[in-house]
Amino acid sequence: MNNPVIIGLIAMLLLAFLGGLLLARGKKQEEKQIRVIFFVFYFWLLAFFELTLFSIIYFLNSKFSWF
């Protein structure tokens, strides 16, 4: 469990989960099924955004070796 890839993946999924909950929670007037759909949408949107951001950081790090 000390693998940094697994730790990073768990952290990324936890962040997407919490972000999806917070964003879908703001829709109080909607029905429960609609809020679940919004949660799933926000979860995957945040997860793909994080993957894109981390891949850009990885690419720039390997190209210019900042770290």
Short mmCIF file of N, CA, C and O in Angstrom, two decimals:
data_model
loop_
_atom_site.label_atom_id
_atom_site.label_comp_id
_atom_site.label_asym_id
_atom_site.label_seq_id
_atom_site.Cartn_x
_atom_site.Cartn_y
_atom_site.Cartn_z
N MET A 1 0.82 -1.20 0.00
CA MET A 1 0.00 0.00 0.00
C MET A 1 0.86 1.26 0.00
O MET A 1 0.35 2.34 0.06
N ASN A 2 2.16 1.10 -0.06
CA ASN A 2 3.05 2.25 -0.08
C ASN A 2 3.34 2.74 -1.49
O ASN A 2 4.20 3.60 -1.67
N ASN A 3 2.69 2.17 -2.47
CA ASN A 3 2.90 2.58 -3.85
C ASN A 3 2.32 3.98 -4.06
O ASN A 3 1.13 4.21 -3.80
N PRO A 4 3.13 4.95 -4.52
CA PRO A 4 2.62 6.31 -4.66
C PRO A 4 1.53 6.44 -5.73
O PRO A 4 0.69 7.34 -5.65
N VAL A 5 1.52 5.54 -6.69
CA VAL A 5 0.47 5.59 -7.72
C VAL A 5 -0.88 5.25 -7.11
O VAL A 5 -1.89 5.92 -7.37
N ILE A 6 -0.91 4.23 -6.27
CA ILE A 6 -2.17 3.84 -5.63
C ILE A 6 -2.64 4.92 -4.67
O ILE A 6 -3.82 5.26 -4.62
N ILE A 7 -1.71 5.48 -3.91
CA ILE A 7 -2.06 6.56 -2.98
C ILE A 7 -2.59 7.77 -3.74
O ILE A 7 -3.59 8.38 -3.36
N GLY A 8 -1.94 8.12 -4.85
CA GLY A 8 -2.41 9.24 -5.66
C GLY A 8 -3.76 8.98 -6.28
O GLY A 8 -4.61 9.88 -6.35
N LEU A 9 -3.99 7.76 -6.74
CA LEU A 9 -5.29 7.41 -7.33
C LEU A 9 -6.40 7.47 -6.29
O LEU A 9 -7.49 8.00 -6.57
N ILE A 10 -6.13 6.97 -5.11
CA ILE A 10 -7.14 7.03 -4.04
C ILE A 10 -7.42 8.47 -3.66
O ILE A 10 -8.58 8.86 -3.47
N ALA A 11 -6.38 9.30 -3.57
CA ALA A 11 -6.57 10.71 -3.25
C ALA A 11 -7.37 11.42 -4.34
O ALA A 11 -8.25 12.24 -4.05
N MET A 12 -7.07 11.10 -5.61
CA MET A 12 -7.79 11.72 -6.71
C MET A 12 -9.27 11.33 -6.70
O MET A 12 -10.15 12.18 -6.87
N LEU A 13 -9.55 10.05 -6.47
CA LEU A 13 -10.94 9.60 -6.43
C LEU A 13 -11.68 10.18 -5.22
O LEU A 13 -12.87 10.52 -5.33
N LEU A 14 -11.00 10.30 -4.10
CA LEU A 14 -11.62 10.90 -2.93
C LEU A 14 -11.96 12.37 -3.17
O LEU A 14 -13.04 12.84 -2.82
N LEU A 15 -11.04 13.08 -3.81
CA LEU A 15 -11.30 14.48 -4.14
C LEU A 15 -12.46 14.63 -5.12
O LEU A 15 -13.31 15.49 -4.96
N ALA A 16 -12.51 13.76 -6.13
CA ALA A 16 -13.62 13.80 -7.08
C ALA A 16 -14.94 13.43 -6.40
O ALA A 16 -15.99 14.01 -6.70
N PHE A 17 -14.89 12.47 -5.48
CA PHE A 17 -16.09 12.07 -4.75
C PHE A 17 -16.63 13.23 -3.90
O PHE A 17 -17.82 13.54 -3.93
N LEU A 18 -15.73 13.85 -3.14
CA LEU A 18 -16.17 14.97 -2.29
C LEU A 18 -16.63 16.16 -3.13
O LEU A 18 -17.62 16.81 -2.78
N GLY A 19 -15.95 16.43 -4.21
CA GLY A 19 -16.38 17.53 -5.09
C GLY A 19 -17.73 17.24 -5.72
O GLY A 19 -18.58 18.12 -5.83
N GLY A 20 -17.95 15.99 -6.15
CA GLY A 20 -19.24 15.62 -6.70
C GLY A 20 -20.37 15.74 -5.69
O GLY A 20 -21.46 16.20 -6.01
N LEU A 21 -20.08 15.34 -4.45
CA LEU A 21 -21.09 15.48 -3.40
C LEU A 21 -21.43 16.94 -3.14
O LEU A 21 -22.61 17.31 -3.03
N LEU A 22 -20.41 17.77 -3.03
CA LEU A 22 -20.65 19.18 -2.73
C LEU A 22 -21.36 19.90 -3.87
O LEU A 22 -22.25 20.73 -3.63
N LEU A 23 -20.99 19.59 -5.10
CA LEU A 23 -21.64 20.26 -6.23
C LEU A 23 -23.08 19.78 -6.43
O LEU A 23 -23.95 20.57 -6.77
N ALA A 24 -23.33 18.48 -6.24
CA ALA A 24 -24.69 17.96 -6.42
C ALA A 24 -25.58 18.33 -5.24
O ALA A 24 -26.80 18.37 -5.37
N ARG A 25 -25.00 18.59 -4.08
CA ARG A 25 -25.77 18.92 -2.90
C ARG A 25 -26.42 20.30 -3.01
O ARG A 25 -27.44 20.56 -2.38
N GLY A 26 -25.87 21.17 -3.82
CA GLY A 26 -26.41 22.51 -3.96
C GLY A 26 -27.73 22.56 -4.72
O GLY A 26 -28.39 23.58 -4.74
N LYS A 27 -28.13 21.46 -5.32
CA LYS A 27 -29.37 21.42 -6.09
C LYS A 27 -30.50 20.90 -5.20
O LYS A 27 -31.01 19.81 -5.40
N LYS A 28 -30.92 21.68 -4.23
CA LYS A 28 -31.92 21.24 -3.24
C LYS A 28 -33.31 21.06 -3.85
O LYS A 28 -34.07 20.23 -3.42
N GLN A 29 -33.68 21.86 -4.83
CA GLN A 29 -35.03 21.81 -5.35
C GLN A 29 -35.26 20.62 -6.28
O GLN A 29 -36.39 20.32 -6.62
N GLU A 30 -34.20 19.95 -6.68
CA GLU A 30 -34.34 18.82 -7.61
C GLU A 30 -34.75 17.54 -6.87
O GLU A 30 -34.58 17.42 -5.67
N GLU A 31 -35.25 16.59 -7.63
CA GLU A 31 -35.59 15.29 -7.06
C GLU A 31 -34.31 14.50 -6.76
O GLU A 31 -33.23 14.85 -7.23
N LYS A 32 -34.46 13.43 -5.99
CA LYS A 32 -33.30 12.66 -5.58
C LYS A 32 -32.60 12.00 -6.77
O LYS A 32 -31.38 11.97 -6.83
N GLN A 33 -33.37 11.49 -7.73
CA GLN A 33 -32.75 10.85 -8.89
C GLN A 33 -31.93 11.84 -9.71
O GLN A 33 -30.87 11.49 -10.22
N ILE A 34 -32.42 13.06 -9.81
CA ILE A 34 -31.70 14.09 -10.56
C ILE A 34 -30.40 14.45 -9.84
O ILE A 34 -29.36 14.63 -10.47
N ARG A 35 -30.44 14.50 -8.52
CA ARG A 35 -29.22 14.80 -7.75
C ARG A 35 -28.19 13.68 -7.91
O ARG A 35 -26.99 13.94 -7.96
N VAL A 36 -28.65 12.43 -7.98
CA VAL A 36 -27.73 11.31 -8.19
C VAL A 36 -27.08 11.42 -9.56
O VAL A 36 -25.87 11.22 -9.71
N ILE A 37 -27.86 11.78 -10.56
CA ILE A 37 -27.32 11.95 -11.91
C ILE A 37 -26.31 13.09 -11.93
O ILE A 37 -25.24 12.98 -12.54
N PHE A 38 -26.63 14.18 -11.27
CA PHE A 38 -25.68 15.30 -11.19
C PHE A 38 -24.40 14.89 -10.46
O PHE A 38 -23.31 15.27 -10.85
N PHE A 39 -24.53 14.09 -9.38
CA PHE A 39 -23.34 13.62 -8.67
C PHE A 39 -22.44 12.81 -9.58
O PHE A 39 -21.23 13.01 -9.62
N VAL A 40 -23.02 11.87 -10.32
CA VAL A 40 -22.22 11.03 -11.23
C VAL A 40 -21.56 11.90 -12.29
O VAL A 40 -20.38 11.72 -12.60
N PHE A 41 -22.30 12.85 -12.84
CA PHE A 41 -21.74 13.75 -13.85
C PHE A 41 -20.59 14.56 -13.28
O PHE A 41 -19.51 14.62 -13.88
N TYR A 42 -20.77 15.17 -12.12
CA TYR A 42 -19.72 15.98 -11.51
C TYR A 42 -18.52 15.13 -11.10
O TYR A 42 -17.37 15.55 -11.22
N PHE A 43 -18.77 13.91 -10.60
CA PHE A 43 -17.68 13.02 -10.22
C PHE A 43 -16.78 12.73 -11.41
O PHE A 43 -15.56 12.88 -11.34
N TRP A 44 -17.37 12.31 -12.53
CA TRP A 44 -16.55 11.98 -13.69
C TRP A 44 -15.92 13.21 -14.32
O TRP A 44 -14.80 13.16 -14.81
N LEU A 45 -16.62 14.33 -14.28
CA LEU A 45 -16.04 15.58 -14.79
C LEU A 45 -14.79 15.96 -13.98
O LEU A 45 -13.74 16.27 -14.56
N LEU A 46 -14.88 15.90 -12.67
CA LEU A 46 -13.73 16.23 -11.83
C LEU A 46 -12.61 15.20 -11.98
O LEU A 46 -11.43 15.56 -12.01
N ALA A 47 -12.96 13.92 -12.10
CA ALA A 47 -11.94 12.88 -12.25
C ALA A 47 -11.17 13.06 -13.56
O ALA A 47 -9.93 12.99 -13.56
N PHE A 48 -11.86 13.33 -14.66
CA PHE A 48 -11.17 13.53 -15.93
C PHE A 48 -10.38 14.83 -15.94
O PHE A 48 -9.30 14.90 -16.52
N PHE A 49 -10.88 15.86 -15.27
CA PHE A 49 -10.13 17.10 -15.16
C PHE A 49 -8.83 16.88 -14.38
O PHE A 49 -7.77 17.36 -14.78
N GLU A 50 -8.91 16.13 -13.27
CA GLU A 50 -7.71 15.84 -12.49
C GLU A 50 -6.72 15.00 -13.28
O GLU A 50 -5.51 15.26 -13.25
N LEU A 51 -7.21 14.00 -14.02
CA LEU A 51 -6.31 13.18 -14.84
C LEU A 51 -5.62 14.03 -15.91
O LEU A 51 -4.43 13.86 -16.17
N THR A 52 -6.37 14.92 -16.53
CA THR A 52 -5.78 15.80 -17.54
C THR A 52 -4.74 16.72 -16.92
O THR A 52 -3.65 16.89 -17.47
N LEU A 53 -5.07 17.30 -15.78
CA LEU A 53 -4.14 18.19 -15.11
C LEU A 53 -2.87 17.46 -14.70
O LEU A 53 -1.75 17.95 -14.94
N PHE A 54 -2.99 16.27 -14.12
CA PHE A 54 -1.82 15.51 -13.70
C PHE A 54 -0.99 15.03 -14.88
O PHE A 54 0.23 14.96 -14.80
N SER A 55 -1.65 14.70 -15.99
CA SER A 55 -0.87 14.29 -17.16
C SER A 55 -0.12 15.46 -17.77
O SER A 55 1.01 15.30 -18.25
N ILE A 56 -0.69 16.65 -17.75
CA ILE A 56 0.03 17.84 -18.24
C ILE A 56 1.21 18.14 -17.33
O ILE A 56 2.32 18.43 -17.82
N ILE A 57 1.01 18.05 -16.02
CA ILE A 57 2.12 18.26 -15.09
C ILE A 57 3.21 17.21 -15.29
O ILE A 57 4.40 17.53 -15.31
N TYR A 58 2.83 15.96 -15.49
CA TYR A 58 3.82 14.90 -15.73
C TYR A 58 4.59 15.15 -17.02
O TYR A 58 5.81 14.98 -17.07
N PHE A 59 3.88 15.54 -18.07
CA PHE A 59 4.54 15.81 -19.35
C PHE A 59 5.53 16.96 -19.22
O PHE A 59 6.66 16.88 -19.68
N LEU A 60 5.09 18.06 -18.59
CA LEU A 60 5.98 19.20 -18.43
C LEU A 60 7.17 18.86 -17.54
O LEU A 60 8.28 19.32 -17.79
N ASN A 61 6.94 18.04 -16.53
CA ASN A 61 8.03 17.64 -15.66
C ASN A 61 9.04 16.78 -16.40
O ASN A 61 10.25 16.93 -16.22
N SER A 62 8.57 15.86 -17.25
CA SER A 62 9.50 15.02 -17.99
C SER A 62 10.20 15.79 -19.11
O SER A 62 11.34 15.49 -19.46
N LYS A 63 9.52 16.79 -19.65
CA LYS A 63 10.11 17.58 -20.73
C LYS A 63 11.17 18.55 -20.20
O LYS A 63 12.24 18.69 -20.80
N PHE A 64 10.88 19.22 -19.11
CA PHE A 64 11.78 20.23 -18.59
C PHE A 64 12.47 19.81 -17.29
O PHE A 64 13.34 20.52 -16.81
N SER A 65 12.08 18.68 -16.73
CA SER A 65 12.61 18.12 -15.48
C SER A 65 12.79 19.17 -14.39
O SER A 65 13.90 19.46 -13.95
N TRP A 66 11.67 19.73 -13.98
CA TRP A 66 11.68 20.74 -12.93
C TRP A 66 11.95 20.12 -11.56
O TRP A 66 12.54 20.73 -10.70
N PHE A 67 11.47 18.89 -11.36
CA PHE A 67 11.63 18.25 -10.05
C PHE A 67 12.61 17.11 -10.14
O PHE A 67 12.69 16.39 -11.03
#
